[in-house]
Coordinates of C-alpha atoms and ligand atoms in Angstrom, one line a residue:
X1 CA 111.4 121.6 77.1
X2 CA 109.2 120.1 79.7
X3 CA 106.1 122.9 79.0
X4 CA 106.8 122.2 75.1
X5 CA 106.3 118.2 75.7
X6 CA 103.4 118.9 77.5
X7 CA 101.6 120.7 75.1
X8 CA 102.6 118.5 72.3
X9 CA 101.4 115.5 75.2
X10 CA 97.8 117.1 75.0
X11 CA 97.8 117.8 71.6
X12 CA 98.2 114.1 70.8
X13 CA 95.4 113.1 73.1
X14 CA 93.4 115.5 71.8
X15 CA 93.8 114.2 67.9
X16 CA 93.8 110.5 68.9
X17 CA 90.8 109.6 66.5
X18 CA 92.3 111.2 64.2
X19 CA 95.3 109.2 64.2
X20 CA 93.4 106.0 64.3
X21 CA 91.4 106.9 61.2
X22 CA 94.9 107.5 59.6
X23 CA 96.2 104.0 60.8
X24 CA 92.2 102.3 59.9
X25 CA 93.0 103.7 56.2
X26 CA 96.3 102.3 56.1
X27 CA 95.2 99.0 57.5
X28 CA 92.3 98.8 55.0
X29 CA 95.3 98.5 52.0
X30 CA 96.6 94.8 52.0
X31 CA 99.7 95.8 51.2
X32 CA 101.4 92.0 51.1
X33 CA 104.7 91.6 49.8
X34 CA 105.3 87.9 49.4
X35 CA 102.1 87.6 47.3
X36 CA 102.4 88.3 43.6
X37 CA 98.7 89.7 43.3
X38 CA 99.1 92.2 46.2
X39 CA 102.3 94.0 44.3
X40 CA 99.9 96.7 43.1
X41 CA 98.5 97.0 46.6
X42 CA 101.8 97.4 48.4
X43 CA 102.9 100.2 45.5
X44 CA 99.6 101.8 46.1
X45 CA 100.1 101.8 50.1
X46 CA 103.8 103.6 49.4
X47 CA 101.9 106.2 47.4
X48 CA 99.1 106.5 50.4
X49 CA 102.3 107.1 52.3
X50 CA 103.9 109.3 50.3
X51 CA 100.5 111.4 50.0
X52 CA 100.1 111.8 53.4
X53 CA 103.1 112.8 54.0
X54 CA 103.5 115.6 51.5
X55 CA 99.8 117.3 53.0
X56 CA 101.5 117.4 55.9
X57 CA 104.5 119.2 54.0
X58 CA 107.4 116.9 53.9
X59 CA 109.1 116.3 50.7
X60 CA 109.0 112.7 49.0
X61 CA 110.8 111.0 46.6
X62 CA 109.1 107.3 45.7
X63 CA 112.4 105.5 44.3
X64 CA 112.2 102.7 41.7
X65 CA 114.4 99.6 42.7
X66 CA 113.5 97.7 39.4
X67 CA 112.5 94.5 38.8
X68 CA 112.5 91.8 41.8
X69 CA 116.1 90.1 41.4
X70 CA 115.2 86.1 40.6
X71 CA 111.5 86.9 39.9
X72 CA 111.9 89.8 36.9
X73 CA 108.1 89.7 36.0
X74 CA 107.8 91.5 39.3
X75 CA 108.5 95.2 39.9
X76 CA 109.9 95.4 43.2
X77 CA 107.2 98.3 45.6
X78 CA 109.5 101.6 45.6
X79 CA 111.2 103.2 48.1
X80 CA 110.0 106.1 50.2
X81 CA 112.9 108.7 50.8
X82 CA 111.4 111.4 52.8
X83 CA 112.5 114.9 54.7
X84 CA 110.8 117.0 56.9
X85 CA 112.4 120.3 57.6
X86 CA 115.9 121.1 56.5
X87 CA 117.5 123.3 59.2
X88 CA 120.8 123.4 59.2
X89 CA 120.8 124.5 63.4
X90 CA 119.2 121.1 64.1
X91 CA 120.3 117.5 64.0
X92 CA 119.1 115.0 61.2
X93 CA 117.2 111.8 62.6
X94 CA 117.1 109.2 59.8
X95 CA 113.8 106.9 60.8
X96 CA 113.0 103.8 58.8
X97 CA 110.1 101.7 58.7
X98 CA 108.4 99.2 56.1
X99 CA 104.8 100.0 54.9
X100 CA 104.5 96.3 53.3
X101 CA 102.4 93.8 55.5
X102 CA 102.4 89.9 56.6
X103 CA 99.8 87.9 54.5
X104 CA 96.6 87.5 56.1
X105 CA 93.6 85.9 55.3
X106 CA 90.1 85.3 57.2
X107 CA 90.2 82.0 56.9
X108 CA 93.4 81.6 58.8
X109 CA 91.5 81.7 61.6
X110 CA 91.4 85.8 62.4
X111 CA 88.4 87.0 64.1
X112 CA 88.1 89.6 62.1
X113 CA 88.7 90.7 58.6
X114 CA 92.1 91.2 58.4
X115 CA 92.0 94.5 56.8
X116 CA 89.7 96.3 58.5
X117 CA 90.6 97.9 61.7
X118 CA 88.4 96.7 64.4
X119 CA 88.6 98.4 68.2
X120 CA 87.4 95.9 70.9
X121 CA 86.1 96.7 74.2
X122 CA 89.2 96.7 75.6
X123 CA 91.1 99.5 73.2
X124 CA 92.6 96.5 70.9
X125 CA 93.1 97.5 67.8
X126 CA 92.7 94.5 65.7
X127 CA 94.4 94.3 61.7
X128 CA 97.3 92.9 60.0
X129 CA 100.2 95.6 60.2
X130 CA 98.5 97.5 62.9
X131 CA 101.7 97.1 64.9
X132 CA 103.9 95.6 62.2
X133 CA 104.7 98.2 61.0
X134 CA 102.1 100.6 59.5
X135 CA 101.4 101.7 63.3
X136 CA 104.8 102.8 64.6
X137 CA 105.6 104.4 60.7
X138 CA 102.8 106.4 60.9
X139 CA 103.3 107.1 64.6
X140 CA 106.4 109.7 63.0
X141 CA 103.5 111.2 60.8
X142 CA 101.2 111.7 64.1
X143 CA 104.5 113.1 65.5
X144 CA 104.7 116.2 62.7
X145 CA 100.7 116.9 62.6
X146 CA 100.4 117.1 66.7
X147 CA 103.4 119.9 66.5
X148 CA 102.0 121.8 63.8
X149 CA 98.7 121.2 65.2
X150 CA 100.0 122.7 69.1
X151 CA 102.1 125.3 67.0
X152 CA 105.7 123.6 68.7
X153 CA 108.8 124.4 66.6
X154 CA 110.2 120.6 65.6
X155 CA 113.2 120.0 67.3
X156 CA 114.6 118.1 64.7
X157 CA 114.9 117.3 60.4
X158 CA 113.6 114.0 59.7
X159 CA 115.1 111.9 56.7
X160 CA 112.9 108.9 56.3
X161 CA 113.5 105.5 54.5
X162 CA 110.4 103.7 54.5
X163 CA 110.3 100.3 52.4
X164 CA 107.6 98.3 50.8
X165 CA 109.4 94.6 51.5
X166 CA 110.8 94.2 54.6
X167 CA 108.6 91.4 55.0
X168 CA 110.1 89.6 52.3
X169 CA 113.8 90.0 52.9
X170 CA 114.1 93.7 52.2
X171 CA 115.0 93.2 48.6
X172 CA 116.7 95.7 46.8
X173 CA 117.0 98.2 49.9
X174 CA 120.5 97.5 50.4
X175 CA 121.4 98.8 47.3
X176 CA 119.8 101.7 48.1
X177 CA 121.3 102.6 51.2
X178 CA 124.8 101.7 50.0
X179 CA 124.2 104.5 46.8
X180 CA 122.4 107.0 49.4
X181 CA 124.7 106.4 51.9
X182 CA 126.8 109.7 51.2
X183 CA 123.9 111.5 49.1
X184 CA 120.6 111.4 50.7
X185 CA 121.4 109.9 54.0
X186 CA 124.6 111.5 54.5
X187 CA 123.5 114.6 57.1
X188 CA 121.9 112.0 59.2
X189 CA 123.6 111.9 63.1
X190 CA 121.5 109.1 63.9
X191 CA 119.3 106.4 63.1
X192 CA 115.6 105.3 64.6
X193 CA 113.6 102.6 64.0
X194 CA 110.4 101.4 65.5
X195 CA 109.4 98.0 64.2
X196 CA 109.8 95.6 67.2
X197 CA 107.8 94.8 70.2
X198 CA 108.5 95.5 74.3
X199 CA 109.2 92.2 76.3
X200 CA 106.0 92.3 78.1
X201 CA 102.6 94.6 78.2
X202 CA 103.7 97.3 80.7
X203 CA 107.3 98.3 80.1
X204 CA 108.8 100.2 77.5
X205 CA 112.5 99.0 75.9
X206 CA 115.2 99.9 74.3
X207 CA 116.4 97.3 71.6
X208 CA 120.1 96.9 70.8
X209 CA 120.4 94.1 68.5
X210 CA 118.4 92.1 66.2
X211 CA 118.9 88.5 65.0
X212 CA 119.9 87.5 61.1
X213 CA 118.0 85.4 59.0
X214 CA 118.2 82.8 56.6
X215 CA 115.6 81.7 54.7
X216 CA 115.4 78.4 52.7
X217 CA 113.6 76.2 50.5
X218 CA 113.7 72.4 49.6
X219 CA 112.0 71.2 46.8
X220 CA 111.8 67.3 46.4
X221 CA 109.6 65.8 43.1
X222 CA 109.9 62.5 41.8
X223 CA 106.4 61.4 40.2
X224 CA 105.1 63.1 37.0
X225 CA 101.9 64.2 38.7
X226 CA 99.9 63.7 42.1
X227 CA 99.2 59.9 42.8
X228 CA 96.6 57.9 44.1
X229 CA 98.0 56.4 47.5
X230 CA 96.2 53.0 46.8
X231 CA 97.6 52.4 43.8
X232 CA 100.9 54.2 44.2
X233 CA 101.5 53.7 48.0
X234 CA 104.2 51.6 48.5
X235 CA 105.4 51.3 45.2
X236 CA 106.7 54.7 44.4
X237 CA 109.4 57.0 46.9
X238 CA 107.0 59.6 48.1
X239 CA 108.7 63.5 47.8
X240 CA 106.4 64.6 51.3
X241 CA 107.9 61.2 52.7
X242 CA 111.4 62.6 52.0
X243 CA 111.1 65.9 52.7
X244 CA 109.5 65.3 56.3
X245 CA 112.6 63.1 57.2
X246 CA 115.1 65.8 56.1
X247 CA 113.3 68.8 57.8
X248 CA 112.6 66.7 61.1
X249 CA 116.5 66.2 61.0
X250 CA 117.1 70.1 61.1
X251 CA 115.4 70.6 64.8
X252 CA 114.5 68.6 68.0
X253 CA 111.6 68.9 69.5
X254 CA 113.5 70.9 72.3
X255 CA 114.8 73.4 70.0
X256 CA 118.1 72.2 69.6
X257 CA 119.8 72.9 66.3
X258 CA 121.2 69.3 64.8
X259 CA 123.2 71.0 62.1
X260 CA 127.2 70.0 62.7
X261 CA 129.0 73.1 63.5
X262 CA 126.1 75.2 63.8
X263 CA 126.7 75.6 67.6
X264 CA 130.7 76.2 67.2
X265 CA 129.8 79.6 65.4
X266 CA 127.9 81.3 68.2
X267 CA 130.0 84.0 70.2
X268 CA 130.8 81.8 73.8
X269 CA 128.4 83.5 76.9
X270 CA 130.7 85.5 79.0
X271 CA 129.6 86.4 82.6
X272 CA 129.5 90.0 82.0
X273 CA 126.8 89.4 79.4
X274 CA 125.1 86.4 81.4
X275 CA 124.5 89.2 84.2
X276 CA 122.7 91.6 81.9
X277 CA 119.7 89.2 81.9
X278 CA 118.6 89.0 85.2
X279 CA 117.6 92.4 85.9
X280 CA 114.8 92.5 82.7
X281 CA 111.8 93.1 84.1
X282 CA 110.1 89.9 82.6
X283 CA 108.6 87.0 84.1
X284 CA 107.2 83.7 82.3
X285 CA 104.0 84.8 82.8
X286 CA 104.8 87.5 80.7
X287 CA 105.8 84.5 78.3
X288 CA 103.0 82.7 78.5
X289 CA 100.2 85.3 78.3
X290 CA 102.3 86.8 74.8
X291 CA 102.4 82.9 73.8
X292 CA 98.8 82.1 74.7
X293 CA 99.4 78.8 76.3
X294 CA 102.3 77.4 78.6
X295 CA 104.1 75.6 76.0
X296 CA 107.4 76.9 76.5
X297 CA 110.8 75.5 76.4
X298 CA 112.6 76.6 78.8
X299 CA 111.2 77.1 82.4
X300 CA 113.1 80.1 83.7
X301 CA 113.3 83.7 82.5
X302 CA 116.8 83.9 81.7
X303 CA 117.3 81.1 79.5
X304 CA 114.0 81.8 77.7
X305 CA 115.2 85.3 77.4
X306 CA 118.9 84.1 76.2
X307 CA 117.4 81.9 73.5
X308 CA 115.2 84.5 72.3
X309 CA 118.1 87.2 72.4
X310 CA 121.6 85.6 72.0
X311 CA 121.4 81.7 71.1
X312 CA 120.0 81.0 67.0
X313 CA 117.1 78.9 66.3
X314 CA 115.9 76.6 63.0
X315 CA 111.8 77.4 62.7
X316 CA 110.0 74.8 60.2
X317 CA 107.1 77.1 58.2
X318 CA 105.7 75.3 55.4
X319 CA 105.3 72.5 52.8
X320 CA 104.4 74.3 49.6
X321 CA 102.2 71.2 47.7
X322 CA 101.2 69.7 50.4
X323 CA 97.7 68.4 50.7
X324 CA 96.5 71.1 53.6
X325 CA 92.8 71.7 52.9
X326 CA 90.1 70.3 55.2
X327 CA 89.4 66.8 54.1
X328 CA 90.7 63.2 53.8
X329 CA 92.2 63.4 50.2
X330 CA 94.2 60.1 49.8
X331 CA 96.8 61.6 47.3
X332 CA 100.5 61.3 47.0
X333 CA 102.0 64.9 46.6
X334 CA 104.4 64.8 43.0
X335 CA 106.0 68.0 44.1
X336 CA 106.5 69.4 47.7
X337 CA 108.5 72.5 48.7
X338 CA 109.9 72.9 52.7
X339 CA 110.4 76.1 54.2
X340 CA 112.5 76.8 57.1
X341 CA 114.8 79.5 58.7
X342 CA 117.7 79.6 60.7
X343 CA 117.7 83.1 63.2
X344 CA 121.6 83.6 63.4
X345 CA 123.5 85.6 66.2
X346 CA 127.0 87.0 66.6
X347 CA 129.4 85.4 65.5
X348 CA 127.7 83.4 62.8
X349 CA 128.5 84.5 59.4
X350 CA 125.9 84.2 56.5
X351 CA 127.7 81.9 53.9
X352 CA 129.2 79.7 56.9
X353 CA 125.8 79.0 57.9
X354 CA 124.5 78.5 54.3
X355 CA 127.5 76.4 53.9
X356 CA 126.6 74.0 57.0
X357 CA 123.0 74.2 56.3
X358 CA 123.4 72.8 53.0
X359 CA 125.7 70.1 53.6
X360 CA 123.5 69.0 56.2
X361 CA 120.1 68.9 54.2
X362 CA 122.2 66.9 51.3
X363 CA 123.4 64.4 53.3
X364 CA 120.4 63.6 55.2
X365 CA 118.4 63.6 51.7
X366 CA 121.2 60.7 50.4
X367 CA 120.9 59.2 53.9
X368 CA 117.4 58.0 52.8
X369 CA 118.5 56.4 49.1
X370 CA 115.5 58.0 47.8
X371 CA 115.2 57.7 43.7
X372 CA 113.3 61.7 44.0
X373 CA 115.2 64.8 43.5
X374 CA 116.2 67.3 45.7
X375 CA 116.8 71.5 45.3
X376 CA 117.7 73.6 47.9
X377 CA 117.5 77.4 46.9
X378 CA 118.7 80.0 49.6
X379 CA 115.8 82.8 49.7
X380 CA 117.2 85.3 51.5
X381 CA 119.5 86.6 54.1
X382 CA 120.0 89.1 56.7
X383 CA 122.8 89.7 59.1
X384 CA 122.7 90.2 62.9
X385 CA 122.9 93.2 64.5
X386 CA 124.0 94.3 68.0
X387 CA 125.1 98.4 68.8
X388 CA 126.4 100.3 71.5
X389 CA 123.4 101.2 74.2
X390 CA 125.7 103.8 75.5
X391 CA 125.7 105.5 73.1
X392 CA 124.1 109.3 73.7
X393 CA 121.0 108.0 70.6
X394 CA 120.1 105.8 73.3
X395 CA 120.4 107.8 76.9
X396 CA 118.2 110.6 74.8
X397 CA 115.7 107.8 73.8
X398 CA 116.0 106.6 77.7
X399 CA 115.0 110.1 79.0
X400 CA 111.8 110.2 77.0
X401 CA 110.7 106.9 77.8
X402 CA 110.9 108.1 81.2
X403 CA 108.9 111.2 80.3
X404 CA 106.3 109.3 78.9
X405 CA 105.9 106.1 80.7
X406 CA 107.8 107.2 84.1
X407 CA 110.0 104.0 84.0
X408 CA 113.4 103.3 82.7
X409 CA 113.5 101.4 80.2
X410 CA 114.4 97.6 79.4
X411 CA 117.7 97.0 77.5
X412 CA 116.9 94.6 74.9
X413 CA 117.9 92.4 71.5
X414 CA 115.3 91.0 69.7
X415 CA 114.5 87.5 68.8
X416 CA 113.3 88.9 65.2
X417 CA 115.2 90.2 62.2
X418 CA 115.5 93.5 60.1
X419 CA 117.8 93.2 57.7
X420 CA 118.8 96.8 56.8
X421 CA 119.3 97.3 60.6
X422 CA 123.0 96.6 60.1
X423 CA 123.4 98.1 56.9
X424 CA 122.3 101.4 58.3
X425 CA 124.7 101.1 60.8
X426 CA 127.7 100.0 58.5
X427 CA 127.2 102.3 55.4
X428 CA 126.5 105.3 57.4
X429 CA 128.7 104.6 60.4
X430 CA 126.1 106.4 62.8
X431 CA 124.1 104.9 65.8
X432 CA 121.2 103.2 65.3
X433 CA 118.4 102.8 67.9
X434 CA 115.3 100.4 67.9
X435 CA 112.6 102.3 69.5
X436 CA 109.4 100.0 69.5
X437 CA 105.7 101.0 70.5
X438 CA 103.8 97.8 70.4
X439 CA 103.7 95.2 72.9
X440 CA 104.6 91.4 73.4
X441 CA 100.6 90.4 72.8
X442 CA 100.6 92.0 69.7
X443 CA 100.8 89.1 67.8
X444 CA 102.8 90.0 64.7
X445 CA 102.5 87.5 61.9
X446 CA 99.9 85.7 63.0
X447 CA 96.2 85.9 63.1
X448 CA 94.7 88.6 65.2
X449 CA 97.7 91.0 65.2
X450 CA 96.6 94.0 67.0
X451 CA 98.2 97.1 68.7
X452 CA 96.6 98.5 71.6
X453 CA 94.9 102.0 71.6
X454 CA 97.4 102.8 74.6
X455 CA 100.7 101.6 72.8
X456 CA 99.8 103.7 69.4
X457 CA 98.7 106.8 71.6
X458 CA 101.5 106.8 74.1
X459 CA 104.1 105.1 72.0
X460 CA 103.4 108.5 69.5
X461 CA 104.0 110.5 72.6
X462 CA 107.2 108.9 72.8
X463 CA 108.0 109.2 69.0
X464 CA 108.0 112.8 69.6
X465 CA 109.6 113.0 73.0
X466 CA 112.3 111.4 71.6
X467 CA 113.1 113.9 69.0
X468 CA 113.0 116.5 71.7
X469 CA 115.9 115.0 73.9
X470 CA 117.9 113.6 70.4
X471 CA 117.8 117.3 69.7
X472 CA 119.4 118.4 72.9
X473 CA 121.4 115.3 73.8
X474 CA 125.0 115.9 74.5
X475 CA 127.2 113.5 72.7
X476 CA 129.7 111.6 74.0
Ligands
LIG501 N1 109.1 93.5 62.4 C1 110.3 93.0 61.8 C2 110.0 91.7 61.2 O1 109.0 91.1 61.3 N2 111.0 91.2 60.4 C3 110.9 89.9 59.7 C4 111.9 90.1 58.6 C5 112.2 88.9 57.9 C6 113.3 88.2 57.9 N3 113.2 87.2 57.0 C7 112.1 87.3 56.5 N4 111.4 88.4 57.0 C8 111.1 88.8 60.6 O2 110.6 87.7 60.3 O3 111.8 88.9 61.6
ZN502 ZN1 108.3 94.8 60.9
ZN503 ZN1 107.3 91.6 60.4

């Protein structure tokens, strides 16, 4: 294998503007799923994807999924079911990846447009859903061209699953994989997915588990329409009023959750799994360079590792209606709209949690005896994750991230969530590996995402050394 890798090693070197210019045209299509007017751009991104991936002579199906469930005047972006090769000498690798983005706007303070791929000095590559996710999806797609280009034999058949709204709960992929579970997917040995981020800037990981999410919303209203807060100030309950006592009672400033019986759901630390933490090559510098300032939590690595990994957290995001522009508008809000999420971890089960979380928000909104109304809507869940590392998915990916990077990799869970993670794993009962290329600077989500030059070039090396060891790994 080793001359084969090498080859394949130079080959991807040799077409790395290529691959940028693939990943510039990708960035260049705002494919946002949360925001209504971006539907046709995210359906317009699958077909991109579905393009380039037939020139390079895979075969693509672009599933419908029908119209969003609880918002029917939108079509939901369709599902990318893909194969490359059909052999049946080699083993099937099922890889999954979403081609829907974050929003992102200039004005949120990025440096640069948002949607246009822009290199620094330093090899940055700056764009929203350079490395979440349009980067490591079309990393697979770099994968097939550099061994067709170097004339290697692929070790493998690919059947892909890339989605167009991970980003907003993975709607209506579920459904999908549950129907293809025994049909499209059902030749798949394993499963592969690279949509998370290593710990720190130098050393690659493997990723074993993900955290759930819950998202909510609370709506509070009471006046007929906005208010003047000198005439109406003091004389009418104010909905922002309300809703910032309820969220504030969600959440202390130290991170602690003050939802009753939140805590009693989480599996108990035991010391095998409290000795797994220590030997992570991380440090809080690593911490506070990815976080950009020093305002952390927790002081030491393991606990700011364990709360990341194993222990939930409530995250406040928004007040929908709230005054926000720049400004000194004296108005009282009629209508305001919280967002928040809970990150969830073995053992805590979805409705349990909804359960708790509701109780809670209703009884602090009585608490206050306001005369407003309050709705609190569920937006979407996704379970927890956590599989077996020692398993033979993972030792293969472990030999090529020695290959590449000459290191052994990290064992890691990640703080963030991908909801079809588990449902991979429990409709198709086969292993499934988080494999990420981007890095802990990257910035996901927030302004200036970027993926380094280094991480896209190398992290496509690793793509495809991966496939070579999956191919040969003995199972156990
Ligand atoms: N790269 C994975 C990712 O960013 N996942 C999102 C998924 C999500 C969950 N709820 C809403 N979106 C994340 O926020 O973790
Ligand atoms: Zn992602
Ligand atoms: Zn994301």
């Amino acid at each position: 294998m080793a001359p084969q890798l090498d080859n394949y090693f130079k080959q991807v070197d040799d077409l790395q503007d290529k691959f940028i210019d693939r990943l510039r045209e990708a960035v260049a299509i705002p494919s946002i799923s949360s925001e209504d007017a971006r539907r046709p751009d995210v359906v317009r991104m699958g077909h991109w994807l579905a393009d380039q991936i037939r020139a390079l002579g895979g075969e693509v199906e672009l599933r419908e999924l029908g119209p969003q469930p609880g918002r029917e005047h939108l079509t939901l972006p369709p599902c990318l079911l893909g194969r490359y090769g059909s052999d049946p000498k080699k083993r099937n690798i099922l890889i999954y990846g979403h081609y829907d983005v974050q929003p992102a706007a200039k004005e949120d303070g990025w440096a640069t447009d948002p949607f246009t791929l822009t290199i620094d000095d330093k090899d940055r590559m700056f764009g929203r859903g350079s490395t979440d996710d349009k980067g490591p999806v079309l990393g697979w797609l770099n994968v097939i061209e550099a061994h067709q280009k170097a004339g290697i034999e692929f070790p493998v058949n690919l059947i892909m699953c890339f989605e167009g709204m991970e980003e907003n709960g993975s709607e209506g992929l579920n459904d999908t994989i549950k129907a293809e579970a025994k049909k499209f997917f059902k030749d798949a040995d394993v499963v592969c997915i690279s949509d998370n981020y290593w710990l720190g800037t130098e050393k690659p990981c493997l990723t074993y588990g993900v955290r759930g999410c819950n998202y909510y919303s609370l709506e509070i209203s009471g006046p007929g329409q906005d208010l003047h807060s000198g005439v109406f100030g003091g004389v009418a309950h104010e909905p922002m009023t309300d809703l910032i006592r309820v969220m504030d009672s969600l959440v202390d400033p130290d991170g602690k959750i003050l939802v009753k019986g939140i805590a009693d759901l989480v599996a108990p630390l035991t010391d095998d799994e409290a000795a797994l933490y220590p030997p992570i090559a991380f440090t809080m510098d690593d911490l506070y360079q990815s976080l950009g300032s020093k305002a952390t939590i927790h002081d030491n690595k393991n606990d700011a590792l364990m709360h990341k990994m194993r222990y939930p957290s409530i995250s406040l995001h928004g007040i929908e209606g709230a005054f926000s522009t720049s400004g000194a508008k004296t108005v009282i809000p009629a209508k305001v709209i919280g967002k928040f999420s809970i990150r969830t971890v073995p053992n805590m089960e979805i409705d349990e949690v909804n359960k708790l979380i509701q109780t809670h928000v209703e009884e602090a909104f009585a608490k206050l005896g306001s005369k407003n109304t309050m709705k609190f809507n569920i937006v979407h869940c996704g379970k927890w994750w956590v599989a077996d590392p020692k398993h033979w998915n993972y030792t293969a990916a472990g030999k090529a991230v020695e290959k590449v990077f000459g290191v052994k990799p990290d064992l890691t869970r990640e703080g963030g969530s991908i909801p079809v993670t588990l449902t991979f794993q429990d409709e198709l009962q086969k292993n499934v590996l988080l494999l990420p290329m981007g890095s802990s600077t990257d910035m996901a989500h927030s302004i200036n995402e970027k993926l380094d030059k280094r991480n896209y070039i190398e992290g496509t090396k690793l793509l495809g050394a991966y496939l070579h060891y999956v191919a040969e790994e003995p199972t156990n």
